[in-house]
Short mmCIF file of C-alpha atoms in Angstrom, two decimals:
data_model
loop_
_atom_site.label_atom_id
_atom_site.label_comp_id
_atom_site.label_asym_id
_atom_site.label_seq_id
_atom_site.Cartn_x
_atom_site.Cartn_y
_atom_site.Cartn_z
CA UNK K 590 -33.64 -0.88 13.13
CA UNK K 591 -34.73 -3.64 15.48
CA UNK K 592 -37.74 -1.61 16.64
CA UNK K 593 -38.73 -0.86 13.03
CA UNK K 594 -38.61 -4.55 12.18
CA UNK K 595 -40.67 -5.36 15.27
CA UNK K 596 -43.27 -2.73 14.33
CA UNK K 597 -43.44 -4.11 10.80
CA UNK K 598 -43.83 -7.66 12.09
CA UNK K 599 -46.58 -6.66 14.53
CA UNK K 600 -48.43 -4.87 11.74
CA UNK K 601 -48.20 -8.00 9.61
CA UNK K 602 -49.11 -10.40 12.37
CA UNK K 603 -51.79 -8.44 14.26
CA UNK K 604 -52.60 -5.35 12.20
CA UNK K 605 -53.78 -4.88 8.63
CA UNK K 606 -50.61 -6.25 7.02
CA UNK K 607 -52.25 -9.41 5.71
CA UNK K 608 -55.18 -7.50 4.28
CA UNK K 609 -52.76 -5.14 2.51
CA UNK K 610 -50.86 -8.11 1.10
CA UNK K 611 -54.10 -9.65 -0.18
CA UNK K 612 -55.06 -6.39 -1.89
CA UNK K 613 -51.62 -6.01 -3.49
CA UNK K 614 -51.62 -9.63 -4.70
CA UNK K 615 -55.04 -9.21 -6.27
CA UNK K 616 -54.12 -5.94 -7.96
CA UNK K 617 -50.97 -7.26 -9.63
CA UNK K 618 -53.43 -8.04 -12.44
CA UNK K 619 -54.10 -4.31 -12.62
CA UNK K 620 -50.50 -3.78 -13.78
CA UNK K 621 -51.30 -6.01 -16.76
CA UNK K 622 -54.48 -4.01 -17.35
CA UNK K 623 -52.45 -0.80 -17.59
CA UNK K 624 -49.97 -2.47 -19.91
CA UNK K 625 -52.75 -3.58 -22.26
CA UNK K 626 -54.45 -0.18 -22.19
CA UNK K 627 -51.24 1.68 -22.94
CA UNK K 628 -49.80 -0.82 -25.42
CA UNK K 629 -51.62 0.47 -28.49
CA UNK K 630 -50.15 3.94 -27.92
CA UNK K 631 -46.64 2.55 -28.52
CA UNK K 632 -47.59 -0.29 -30.87
CA UNK K 633 -49.47 1.70 -33.53
CA UNK K 634 -46.75 4.28 -34.30
CA UNK K 635 -44.26 1.41 -34.77
CA UNK K 636 -46.66 -0.53 -37.03
CA UNK K 637 -47.47 2.56 -39.10
CA UNK K 638 -43.76 3.18 -39.70
CA UNK K 639 -42.67 2.28 -43.22
CA UNK K 640 -39.91 0.02 -41.84
CA UNK K 641 -42.32 -2.11 -39.77
CA UNK K 642 -42.23 -5.89 -40.29
CA UNK K 643 -46.05 -5.85 -40.16
CA UNK K 644 -47.48 -3.05 -42.27
CA UNK K 645 -50.97 -1.77 -41.45
CA UNK K 646 -53.20 1.06 -42.61
CA UNK K 647 -55.22 3.43 -40.42
CA UNK K 648 -58.35 1.26 -40.46
CA UNK K 649 -56.40 -1.84 -39.42
CA UNK K 650 -54.61 0.19 -36.75
CA UNK K 651 -57.95 1.28 -35.25
CA UNK K 652 -59.04 -2.37 -35.08
CA UNK K 653 -55.82 -3.41 -33.39
CA UNK K 654 -56.40 -0.73 -30.75
CA UNK K 655 -60.08 -1.51 -30.29
CA UNK K 656 -59.64 -5.31 -30.20
CA UNK K 657 -57.94 -4.80 -26.87
CA UNK K 658 -61.28 -3.43 -25.70
CA UNK K 659 -63.98 -5.23 -27.71
CA UNK K 660 -63.49 -8.47 -25.77
CA UNK K 661 -63.53 -6.73 -22.37
CA UNK K 662 -67.31 -7.17 -21.94
CA UNK K 663 -66.97 -10.90 -22.60
CA UNK K 664 -64.27 -11.20 -19.97
CA UNK K 665 -66.31 -9.19 -17.46
CA UNK K 666 -69.34 -11.44 -17.97
CA UNK K 667 -67.13 -14.50 -17.54
CA UNK K 668 -65.73 -13.08 -14.31
CA UNK K 669 -69.26 -12.55 -13.00
CA UNK K 670 -70.11 -16.22 -13.50
CA UNK K 671 -66.77 -17.37 -12.11
CA UNK K 672 -67.01 -15.12 -9.04
CA UNK K 673 -70.46 -16.45 -8.24
CA UNK K 674 -69.57 -20.14 -8.70
CA UNK K 675 -65.81 -20.59 -8.23
CA UNK K 676 -65.06 -17.75 -5.83
CA UNK K 677 -63.45 -14.33 -5.93
CA UNK K 678 -59.87 -15.49 -5.35
CA UNK K 679 -60.04 -18.23 -7.99
CA UNK K 680 -61.42 -15.74 -10.53
CA UNK K 681 -58.58 -13.30 -9.82
CA UNK K 682 -56.08 -16.08 -10.41
CA UNK K 683 -57.79 -17.26 -13.61
CA UNK K 684 -57.54 -13.68 -14.92
CA UNK K 685 -53.77 -13.97 -15.29
CA UNK K 686 -54.05 -16.90 -17.73
CA UNK K 687 -55.54 -15.04 -20.75
CA UNK K 688 -53.12 -12.19 -20.02
CA UNK K 689 -50.20 -14.63 -20.29
CA UNK K 690 -51.57 -16.27 -23.45
CA UNK K 691 -52.45 -12.97 -25.11
CA UNK K 692 -49.08 -11.32 -24.49
CA UNK K 693 -47.21 -14.41 -25.70
CA UNK K 694 -49.18 -14.50 -28.97
CA UNK K 695 -48.60 -10.77 -29.52
CA UNK K 696 -44.87 -11.11 -28.91
CA UNK K 697 -44.56 -13.99 -31.38
CA UNK K 698 -46.85 -12.48 -34.05
CA UNK K 699 -45.61 -12.39 -37.63
CA UNK K 700 -48.77 -11.04 -39.24
CA UNK K 701 -51.78 -8.93 -38.36
CA UNK K 702 -54.04 -11.95 -37.74
CA UNK K 703 -52.05 -13.22 -34.76
CA UNK K 704 -51.57 -9.68 -33.53
CA UNK K 705 -55.33 -9.16 -33.47
CA UNK K 706 -55.87 -12.56 -31.82
CA UNK K 707 -53.43 -11.71 -29.04
CA UNK K 708 -55.10 -8.34 -28.47
CA UNK K 709 -58.51 -10.01 -28.31
CA UNK K 710 -57.41 -12.61 -25.74
CA UNK K 711 -55.64 -10.07 -23.54
CA UNK K 712 -58.79 -7.95 -23.78
CA UNK K 713 -60.75 -10.84 -22.25
CA UNK K 714 -58.35 -10.72 -19.31
CA UNK K 715 -58.90 -6.98 -18.86
CA UNK K 716 -62.62 -7.65 -18.49
CA UNK K 717 -62.02 -10.45 -16.00
CA UNK K 718 -59.83 -8.16 -13.88
CA UNK K 719 -62.96 -6.46 -12.48
CA UNK K 720 -62.99 -9.37 -10.01
CA UNK K 721 -60.01 -7.74 -8.26
CA UNK K 722 -62.19 -4.86 -7.00
CA UNK K 723 -64.87 -7.21 -5.67
CA UNK K 724 -62.28 -9.37 -3.91
CA UNK K 725 -60.51 -6.40 -2.32
CA UNK K 726 -63.81 -4.84 -1.19
CA UNK K 727 -64.80 -8.08 0.55
CA UNK K 728 -61.52 -8.74 2.37
CA UNK K 729 -61.12 -5.15 3.58
CA UNK K 730 -62.46 -3.42 6.66
CA UNK K 731 -64.69 -0.42 5.96
CA UNK K 732 -62.04 2.06 7.14
CA UNK K 733 -59.40 0.54 4.84
CA UNK K 734 -61.57 -0.36 1.83
CA UNK K 735 -61.17 2.95 0.03
CA UNK K 736 -57.39 3.09 0.10
CA UNK K 737 -56.97 -0.64 -0.66
CA UNK K 738 -59.37 -0.45 -3.60
CA UNK K 739 -57.44 2.56 -4.88
CA UNK K 740 -54.41 0.29 -5.30
CA UNK K 741 -56.12 -0.77 -8.54
CA UNK K 742 -55.80 2.61 -10.32
CA UNK K 743 -52.29 3.00 -8.92
CA UNK K 744 -51.19 -0.35 -10.35
CA UNK K 745 -52.93 0.37 -13.66
CA UNK K 746 -50.97 3.62 -13.85
CA UNK K 747 -47.76 1.72 -13.10
CA UNK K 748 -48.56 -0.63 -15.97
CA UNK K 749 -49.20 2.26 -18.37
CA UNK K 750 -45.94 3.94 -17.36
CA UNK K 751 -43.95 0.72 -17.79
CA UNK K 752 -45.30 0.00 -21.27
CA UNK K 753 -44.93 3.63 -22.45
CA UNK K 754 -41.33 3.72 -21.20
CA UNK K 755 -40.36 0.34 -22.64
CA UNK K 756 -42.12 1.12 -25.91
CA UNK K 757 -40.06 4.26 -26.40
CA UNK K 758 -36.77 2.31 -26.37
CA UNK K 759 -37.67 -1.27 -27.38
CA UNK K 760 -39.48 -3.04 -30.24
CA UNK K 761 -43.06 -3.94 -29.42
CA UNK K 762 -42.26 -7.68 -29.62
CA UNK K 763 -39.81 -7.44 -26.71
CA UNK K 764 -42.23 -5.29 -24.71
CA UNK K 765 -44.92 -7.97 -25.14
CA UNK K 766 -42.73 -10.74 -23.72
CA UNK K 767 -41.79 -8.60 -20.71
CA UNK K 768 -45.48 -7.92 -20.11
CA UNK K 769 -46.14 -11.68 -20.14
CA UNK K 770 -43.80 -12.07 -17.16
CA UNK K 771 -46.03 -9.75 -15.12
CA UNK K 772 -48.99 -12.04 -15.80
CA UNK K 773 -47.03 -15.02 -14.50
CA UNK K 774 -46.14 -13.08 -11.34
CA UNK K 775 -49.83 -12.34 -10.80
CA UNK K 776 -50.73 -16.04 -11.09
CA UNK K 777 -48.22 -16.91 -8.37
CA UNK K 778 -48.92 -14.04 -5.95
CA UNK K 779 -52.63 -14.71 -5.44
CA UNK K 780 -51.79 -18.17 -4.06
CA UNK K 781 -50.61 -16.44 -0.88
CA UNK K 782 -54.07 -15.07 -0.01
CA UNK K 783 -57.31 -16.56 1.38
CA UNK K 784 -60.68 -16.76 -0.34
CA UNK K 785 -63.21 -14.00 0.33
CA UNK K 786 -64.97 -14.70 3.65
CA UNK K 787 -68.19 -13.21 2.31
CA UNK K 788 -68.26 -15.61 -0.64
CA UNK K 789 -67.47 -18.59 1.58
CA UNK K 790 -70.31 -17.66 3.94
CA UNK K 791 -72.71 -17.18 1.03
CA UNK K 792 -71.97 -20.78 -0.01
CA UNK K 793 -72.70 -22.10 3.48
CA UNK K 794 -69.01 -22.66 4.26
CA UNK K 795 -69.19 -20.79 7.56
CA UNK K 796 -66.21 -22.51 9.18
CA UNK K 797 -64.01 -21.66 6.18
CA UNK K 798 -65.28 -18.08 6.29
CA UNK K 799 -64.22 -17.90 9.94
CA UNK K 800 -60.76 -19.21 9.11
CA UNK K 801 -60.38 -16.68 6.31
CA UNK K 802 -61.41 -13.82 8.61
CA UNK K 803 -59.01 -14.95 11.32
CA UNK K 804 -56.15 -15.05 8.78
CA UNK K 805 -57.00 -11.53 7.60
CA UNK K 806 -57.91 -9.83 10.89
CA UNK K 807 -55.87 -11.83 13.44
CA UNK K 808 -58.23 -10.58 16.16
CA UNK K 809 -61.11 -12.83 17.28
CA UNK K 810 -63.26 -9.83 18.26
CA UNK K 811 -63.06 -8.33 14.75
CA UNK K 812 -63.59 -11.68 13.05
CA UNK K 813 -66.48 -12.44 15.40
CA UNK K 814 -68.28 -9.18 14.63
CA UNK K 815 -67.69 -9.33 10.88
CA UNK K 816 -68.83 -12.94 10.53
CA UNK K 817 -72.00 -12.16 12.50
CA UNK K 818 -72.73 -9.21 10.24
CA UNK K 819 -72.24 -11.27 7.07
CA UNK K 820 -74.48 -14.08 8.30
CA UNK K 821 -77.08 -11.64 9.58
CA UNK K 822 -77.24 -9.98 6.19
CA UNK K 823 -77.49 -13.27 4.31
CA UNK K 824 -80.26 -14.58 6.56
CA UNK K 825 -82.16 -11.30 6.70
CA UNK K 826 -82.24 -11.01 2.92
CA UNK K 827 -83.31 -14.51 1.96
CA UNK K 828 -84.58 -16.51 4.93
CA UNK K 829 -81.51 -18.72 4.84
CA UNK K 830 -81.34 -19.27 1.08
CA UNK K 831 -77.96 -18.35 -0.37
CA UNK K 832 -78.77 -18.80 -4.07
CA UNK K 833 -79.75 -15.56 -5.87
CA UNK K 834 -83.23 -15.48 -7.40
CA UNK K 835 -84.95 -13.27 -9.96
CA UNK K 836 -86.54 -11.37 -7.09
CA UNK K 837 -83.07 -10.50 -5.76
CA UNK K 838 -82.05 -8.95 -9.09
CA UNK K 839 -85.21 -6.82 -9.31
CA UNK K 840 -84.87 -5.45 -5.78
CA UNK K 841 -84.16 -1.71 -5.31
CA UNK K 842 -80.83 -2.60 -3.71
CA UNK K 843 -79.75 -3.97 -7.11
CA UNK K 844 -81.37 -1.94 -9.87
CA UNK K 845 -80.71 1.44 -8.24
CA UNK K 846 -76.91 1.04 -8.01
CA UNK K 847 -76.97 -0.63 -11.45
CA UNK K 848 -78.46 2.45 -13.09
CA UNK K 849 -76.20 4.80 -11.13
CA UNK K 850 -73.02 2.97 -12.17
CA UNK K 851 -74.08 2.60 -15.82
CA UNK K 852 -74.75 6.34 -16.07
CA UNK K 853 -71.46 7.07 -14.33
CA UNK K 854 -69.59 4.93 -16.86
CA UNK K 855 -71.32 6.57 -19.84
CA UNK K 856 -70.30 10.04 -18.66
CA UNK K 857 -66.79 8.84 -17.81
CA UNK K 858 -66.22 7.53 -21.33
CA UNK K 859 -67.82 10.60 -22.94
CA UNK K 860 -65.33 12.84 -21.11
CA UNK K 861 -62.59 11.48 -23.40
CA UNK K 862 -60.14 10.14 -20.85
CA UNK K 863 -59.82 6.72 -22.52
CA UNK K 864 -59.41 8.27 -25.96
CA UNK K 865 -56.41 10.17 -24.62
CA UNK K 866 -55.05 6.99 -23.00
CA UNK K 867 -55.38 4.67 -26.01
CA UNK K 868 -54.23 7.23 -28.60
CA UNK K 869 -51.77 9.19 -26.48
CA UNK K 870 -49.06 9.64 -29.12
CA UNK K 871 -51.51 10.40 -31.94
CA UNK K 872 -53.63 12.65 -29.72
CA UNK K 873 -50.72 14.92 -28.88
CA UNK K 874 -49.94 15.23 -32.57
CA UNK K 875 -53.56 16.19 -33.34
CA UNK K 876 -53.67 18.65 -30.43
CA UNK K 877 -50.70 20.48 -31.87
CA UNK K 878 -48.31 20.03 -28.98
CA UNK K 879 -44.73 21.09 -29.78
CA UNK K 880 -43.31 18.54 -27.34
CA UNK K 881 -42.12 15.16 -28.67
CA UNK K 882 -45.16 12.84 -28.68
CA UNK K 883 -43.39 9.88 -27.03
CA UNK K 884 -42.02 12.11 -24.27
CA UNK K 885 -45.47 13.61 -23.78
CA UNK K 886 -47.11 10.18 -23.51
CA UNK K 887 -44.58 9.14 -20.84
CA UNK K 888 -45.35 12.39 -19.01
CA UNK K 889 -49.02 11.38 -19.08
CA UNK K 890 -48.17 8.01 -17.53
CA UNK K 891 -45.99 9.57 -14.80
CA UNK K 892 -48.71 12.07 -13.97
CA UNK K 893 -51.35 9.30 -13.84
CA UNK K 894 -49.21 7.44 -11.33
CA UNK K 895 -48.55 10.48 -9.15
CA UNK K 896 -52.21 11.48 -9.15
CA UNK K 897 -53.31 7.89 -8.50
CA UNK K 898 -51.21 7.90 -5.34
CA UNK K 899 -52.58 11.34 -4.44
CA UNK K 900 -56.11 10.05 -4.95
CA UNK K 901 -55.35 7.06 -2.73
CA UNK K 902 -54.34 9.41 0.08
CA UNK K 903 -57.33 11.69 -0.43
CA UNK K 904 -59.85 8.85 -0.50
CA UNK K 905 -59.12 8.15 3.16
CA UNK K 906 -59.97 11.72 4.19
CA UNK K 907 -62.35 13.12 1.56
CA UNK K 908 -65.87 12.02 0.66
CA UNK K 909 -66.29 10.08 -2.59
CA UNK K 910 -68.86 12.56 -3.93
CA UNK K 911 -66.58 15.51 -3.27
CA UNK K 912 -63.69 13.84 -5.07
CA UNK K 913 -65.82 12.89 -8.07
CA UNK K 914 -67.36 16.36 -8.44
CA UNK K 915 -63.99 18.11 -8.07
CA UNK K 916 -62.44 15.78 -10.61
CA UNK K 917 -65.24 16.29 -13.16
CA UNK K 918 -65.28 20.09 -12.80
CA UNK K 919 -61.52 20.42 -13.24
CA UNK K 920 -61.63 18.08 -16.26
CA UNK K 921 -64.30 20.29 -17.82
CA UNK K 922 -62.23 23.44 -17.19
CA UNK K 923 -59.06 21.93 -18.68
CA UNK K 924 -60.79 20.73 -21.86
CA UNK K 925 -62.58 24.07 -22.23
CA UNK K 926 -59.24 25.87 -21.97
CA UNK K 927 -57.70 23.55 -24.56
CA UNK K 928 -60.71 24.07 -26.82
CA UNK K 929 -60.40 27.84 -26.51
CA UNK K 930 -56.69 27.65 -27.44
CA UNK K 931 -57.46 25.52 -30.48
CA UNK K 932 -60.25 27.91 -31.53
CA UNK K 933 -57.86 30.85 -31.36
CA UNK K 934 -54.75 29.31 -32.91
CA UNK K 935 -55.88 26.12 -34.65
CA UNK K 936 -55.58 27.71 -38.09
CA UNK K 937 -51.86 28.37 -37.58
CA UNK K 938 -49.10 25.84 -38.13
CA UNK K 939 -47.75 24.18 -35.00
CA UNK K 940 -44.47 26.10 -35.16
CA UNK K 941 -46.25 29.45 -35.58
CA UNK K 942 -48.52 29.06 -32.55
CA UNK K 943 -47.74 31.16 -29.45
CA UNK K 944 -47.54 29.35 -26.12
CA UNK K 945 -47.22 25.96 -27.82
CA UNK K 946 -47.04 24.26 -24.44
CA UNK K 947 -50.69 25.10 -23.62
CA UNK K 948 -52.30 21.98 -25.23
CA UNK K 949 -49.84 19.72 -23.43
CA UNK K 950 -50.47 21.37 -20.05
CA UNK K 951 -54.25 21.22 -20.52
CA UNK K 952 -54.18 17.54 -21.46
CA UNK K 953 -51.79 16.64 -18.64
CA UNK K 954 -53.96 18.53 -16.16
CA UNK K 955 -57.04 16.73 -17.48
CA UNK K 956 -55.41 13.33 -17.09
CA UNK K 957 -54.13 14.19 -13.63
CA UNK K 958 -57.41 15.39 -12.13
CA UNK K 959 -59.32 12.51 -13.76
CA UNK K 960 -57.38 10.13 -11.50
CA UNK K 961 -58.77 11.87 -8.42
CA UNK K 962 -62.29 10.60 -9.00
CA UNK K 963 -63.73 10.22 -12.48
CA UNK K 964 -61.53 7.30 -13.54
CA UNK K 965 -61.16 5.17 -10.37
CA UNK K 966 -64.45 5.65 -8.53
CA UNK K 967 -66.86 3.79 -10.86
CA UNK K 968 -64.58 0.74 -10.83
CA UNK K 969 -64.07 0.88 -7.08
CA UNK K 970 -67.78 1.24 -6.38
CA UNK K 971 -68.63 -1.94 -8.30
CA UNK K 972 -67.40 -3.91 -5.31
CA UNK K 973 -69.23 -1.66 -2.85
CA UNK K 974 -72.77 -0.98 -4.03
CA UNK K 975 -74.30 -4.41 -4.70
CA UNK K 976 -75.68 -6.90 -2.14
CA UNK K 977 -73.55 -9.95 -1.36
CA UNK K 978 -75.93 -12.47 -2.96
CA UNK K 979 -75.67 -10.86 -6.40
CA UNK K 980 -72.31 -9.12 -6.07
CA UNK K 981 -70.51 -11.68 -8.22
CA UNK K 982 -72.96 -11.53 -11.13
CA UNK K 983 -73.42 -7.76 -11.01
CA UNK K 984 -69.68 -7.36 -10.51
CA UNK K 985 -69.35 -8.88 -13.98
CA UNK K 986 -72.38 -7.36 -15.71
CA UNK K 987 -71.70 -3.72 -14.87
CA UNK K 988 -68.02 -3.79 -15.89
CA UNK K 989 -69.03 -5.53 -19.13
CA UNK K 990 -71.18 -2.51 -19.97
CA UNK K 991 -68.42 -0.13 -18.88
CA UNK K 992 -65.94 -1.88 -21.14
CA UNK K 993 -68.44 -1.85 -24.00
CA UNK K 994 -68.70 1.93 -23.69
CA UNK K 995 -64.89 2.16 -23.74
CA UNK K 996 -64.79 0.04 -26.90
CA UNK K 997 -67.29 2.32 -28.62
CA UNK K 998 -65.30 5.45 -27.77
CA UNK K 999 -61.96 3.90 -28.76
CA UNK K 1000 -63.34 2.57 -32.06
CA UNK K 1001 -64.98 5.83 -33.12
CA UNK K 1002 -62.05 7.99 -32.04
CA UNK K 1003 -60.22 8.06 -35.42
CA UNK K 1004 -63.47 8.97 -37.18
CA UNK K 1005 -64.23 11.57 -34.52
CA UNK K 1006 -60.84 13.20 -35.00
CA UNK K 1007 -61.49 13.31 -38.76
CA UNK K 1008 -65.11 14.50 -38.63
CA UNK K 1009 -64.69 17.22 -36.01
CA UNK K 1010 -62.21 20.01 -35.57
CA UNK K 1011 -59.85 19.66 -32.63
CA UNK K 1012 -61.51 22.47 -30.70
CA UNK K 1013 -64.92 20.85 -31.18
CA UNK K 1014 -63.62 17.58 -29.73
CA UNK K 1015 -62.32 19.46 -26.68
CA UNK K 1016 -65.63 21.25 -26.18
CA UNK K 1017 -67.44 17.91 -26.41
CA UNK K 1018 -65.23 16.41 -23.71
CA UNK K 1019 -65.75 19.50 -21.55
CA UNK K 1020 -69.55 19.25 -21.85
CA UNK K 1021 -69.51 15.57 -20.87
CA UNK K 1022 -67.38 16.29 -17.80
CA UNK K 1023 -69.76 19.08 -16.77
CA UNK K 1024 -72.71 16.70 -17.08
CA UNK K 1025 -70.81 14.17 -14.96
CA UNK K 1026 -70.33 16.73 -12.17
CA UNK K 1027 -74.07 17.45 -12.15
CA UNK K 1028 -74.86 13.73 -12.11
CA UNK K 1029 -72.56 13.06 -9.16
CA UNK K 1030 -74.07 15.94 -7.19
CA UNK K 1031 -77.59 14.68 -7.83
CA UNK K 1032 -77.52 10.91 -7.37
CA UNK K 1033 -74.16 9.36 -6.44
CA UNK K 1034 -74.32 7.82 -2.93
CA UNK K 1035 -71.63 8.45 -0.33
CA UNK K 1036 -69.90 5.20 0.70
CA UNK K 1037 -66.85 6.41 2.60
CA UNK K 1038 -66.49 4.73 6.00
CA UNK K 1039 -69.59 2.55 5.55
CA UNK K 1040 -69.57 -1.23 5.71
CA UNK K 1041 -70.86 -3.17 2.72
CA UNK K 1042 -73.99 -4.05 4.69
CA UNK K 1043 -74.63 -0.38 5.51
CA UNK K 1044 -74.19 0.55 1.85
CA UNK K 1045 -76.68 -2.11 0.82
CA UNK K 1046 -79.26 -0.62 3.20
CA UNK K 1047 -78.90 2.78 1.51
CA UNK K 1048 -80.84 1.30 -1.42
CA UNK K 1049 -83.04 -1.13 0.51
CA UNK K 1050 -86.59 -0.38 1.59
CA UNK K 1051 -86.50 -2.52 4.71
CA UNK K 1052 -84.33 -3.10 7.76
CA UNK K 1053 -83.28 -6.57 8.84
CA UNK K 1054 -83.62 -8.33 12.19
CA UNK K 1055 -80.25 -8.19 13.90
CA UNK K 1056 -80.75 -11.59 15.56
CA UNK K 1057 -81.27 -13.58 12.37
CA UNK K 1058 -77.57 -14.10 11.73
CA UNK K 1059 -77.10 -15.84 15.06
CA UNK K 1060 -80.24 -17.94 14.50
CA UNK K 1061 -78.91 -18.96 11.11
CA UNK K 1062 -75.56 -19.97 12.61
CA UNK K 1063 -77.24 -22.02 15.32
CA UNK K 1064 -79.26 -23.88 12.67
CA UNK K 1065 -76.12 -24.60 10.66
CA UNK K 1066 -74.12 -25.86 13.64
CA UNK K 1067 -76.37 -27.79 16.00
CA UNK K 1068 -75.12 -28.82 19.48
CA UNK K 1069 -75.49 -32.55 18.75
CA UNK K 1070 -73.18 -32.32 15.73
CA UNK K 1071 -69.66 -33.58 16.52
CA UNK K 1072 -68.19 -30.78 14.40
CA UNK K 1073 -70.68 -28.25 15.70
CA UNK K 1074 -69.96 -24.79 17.00
CA UNK K 1075 -72.84 -23.28 18.92
CA UNK K 1076 -71.94 -19.60 18.86
CA UNK K 1077 -70.11 -17.30 16.54
CA UNK K 1078 -67.38 -16.60 19.11
CA UNK K 1079 -66.67 -20.29 19.68
CA UNK K 1080 -66.64 -20.86 15.92
CA UNK K 1081 -63.94 -18.21 15.52
CA UNK K 1082 -61.97 -19.73 18.43
CA UNK K 1083 -62.08 -23.17 16.86
CA UNK K 1084 -60.99 -21.74 13.50
CA UNK K 1085 -58.13 -19.91 15.22
CA UNK K 1086 -56.90 -23.16 16.80
#
């Protein structure tokens, strides 16, 4: 017992314990994201019940579901501005405030107007939560970045499971208040972590960046090397200027990953995974599953969590491209199988269908394999693919587009289910997943094990002078300055003291 405690303490004090804590603290917001995403699946059936205190029709129900998404792009754009100006950590903390306000308004709602307002505000927070991935990417070492970033999907899955489970036994008003407590916990937990060293260095706060790195790494040699790499990259890209310019945004290192991620998000949404998430209870009814819809939706949440953890383990040992292609192919197969079942037996009543468990298994399998690559990777790669100087802005812009695509799919879902036969919807999802597999094989870059600087150079047309970072540091801290530090190593030593 004593040895176990000593090992744990050494990991915290000198290993990656502090980095893990920072990632967990940042991703507490992801629990709230999962709660918001899964909330409509338990809210709408209760509202559509004839005994509901707030009666709504199908059109109003679709707006309540989609209002949790329509404001996501606004929140993502806000996070981009905040990350660039206020810092990554501050933006993560600010994200918990609209979550807290939104959940409180929902819990106290007495009519549809306040219910919609609460959904809209909490949707803003979902968009702002994209800052978590940027923060985690910047505080992590390359060898740990994949698994720490994958905490996001795991925590989202935990949030979905919690809200599905609570919603099956409690009124939605009580569930909302409990969700608000998670937001408050997130606000407090991020206070325990340092600001991103990359952001501090980009603002010329080199000494603070060194302190942040020493808190995270606890080893001067690691902090020394990482700070030199950050400064070298900043200086090599802009001749000492840290403010992004129009030329920075039009560089290949920016527009190439931008197009890749936008296309990835379009194919992700077209594969139907968010339609299943937001309309879980209704979707199982439409698919003709003979299993109780609430039980089936909880099964979806449990499976998401299990497969999120599985994906977190795999991401340390398997290439990103391999995971994404495998995920897309298996999603296509599962939806094709479900479509074939519906084509064969869709004309029969649910009770008369043979093998009534097939739709449920196909959908559960689809949800499970989606968590291996298609769902988490686009979000994780937002914090990886863009250069440091524009990472804050692009880390808001790209998620805003991703959330916009989610809104479109969620809003048109009721009409889609009415206009198309169930088997046609399944075939459509299968085709989109197949296209995603082809896209990943053709253009998605491999980022596993690469530093953020190395990833940036995958898209850049020029190499940088490795001595420029040291030159930049020497200019910033001149020997005749009383607070000066002449070398990177001595700067780290001073910060450590």
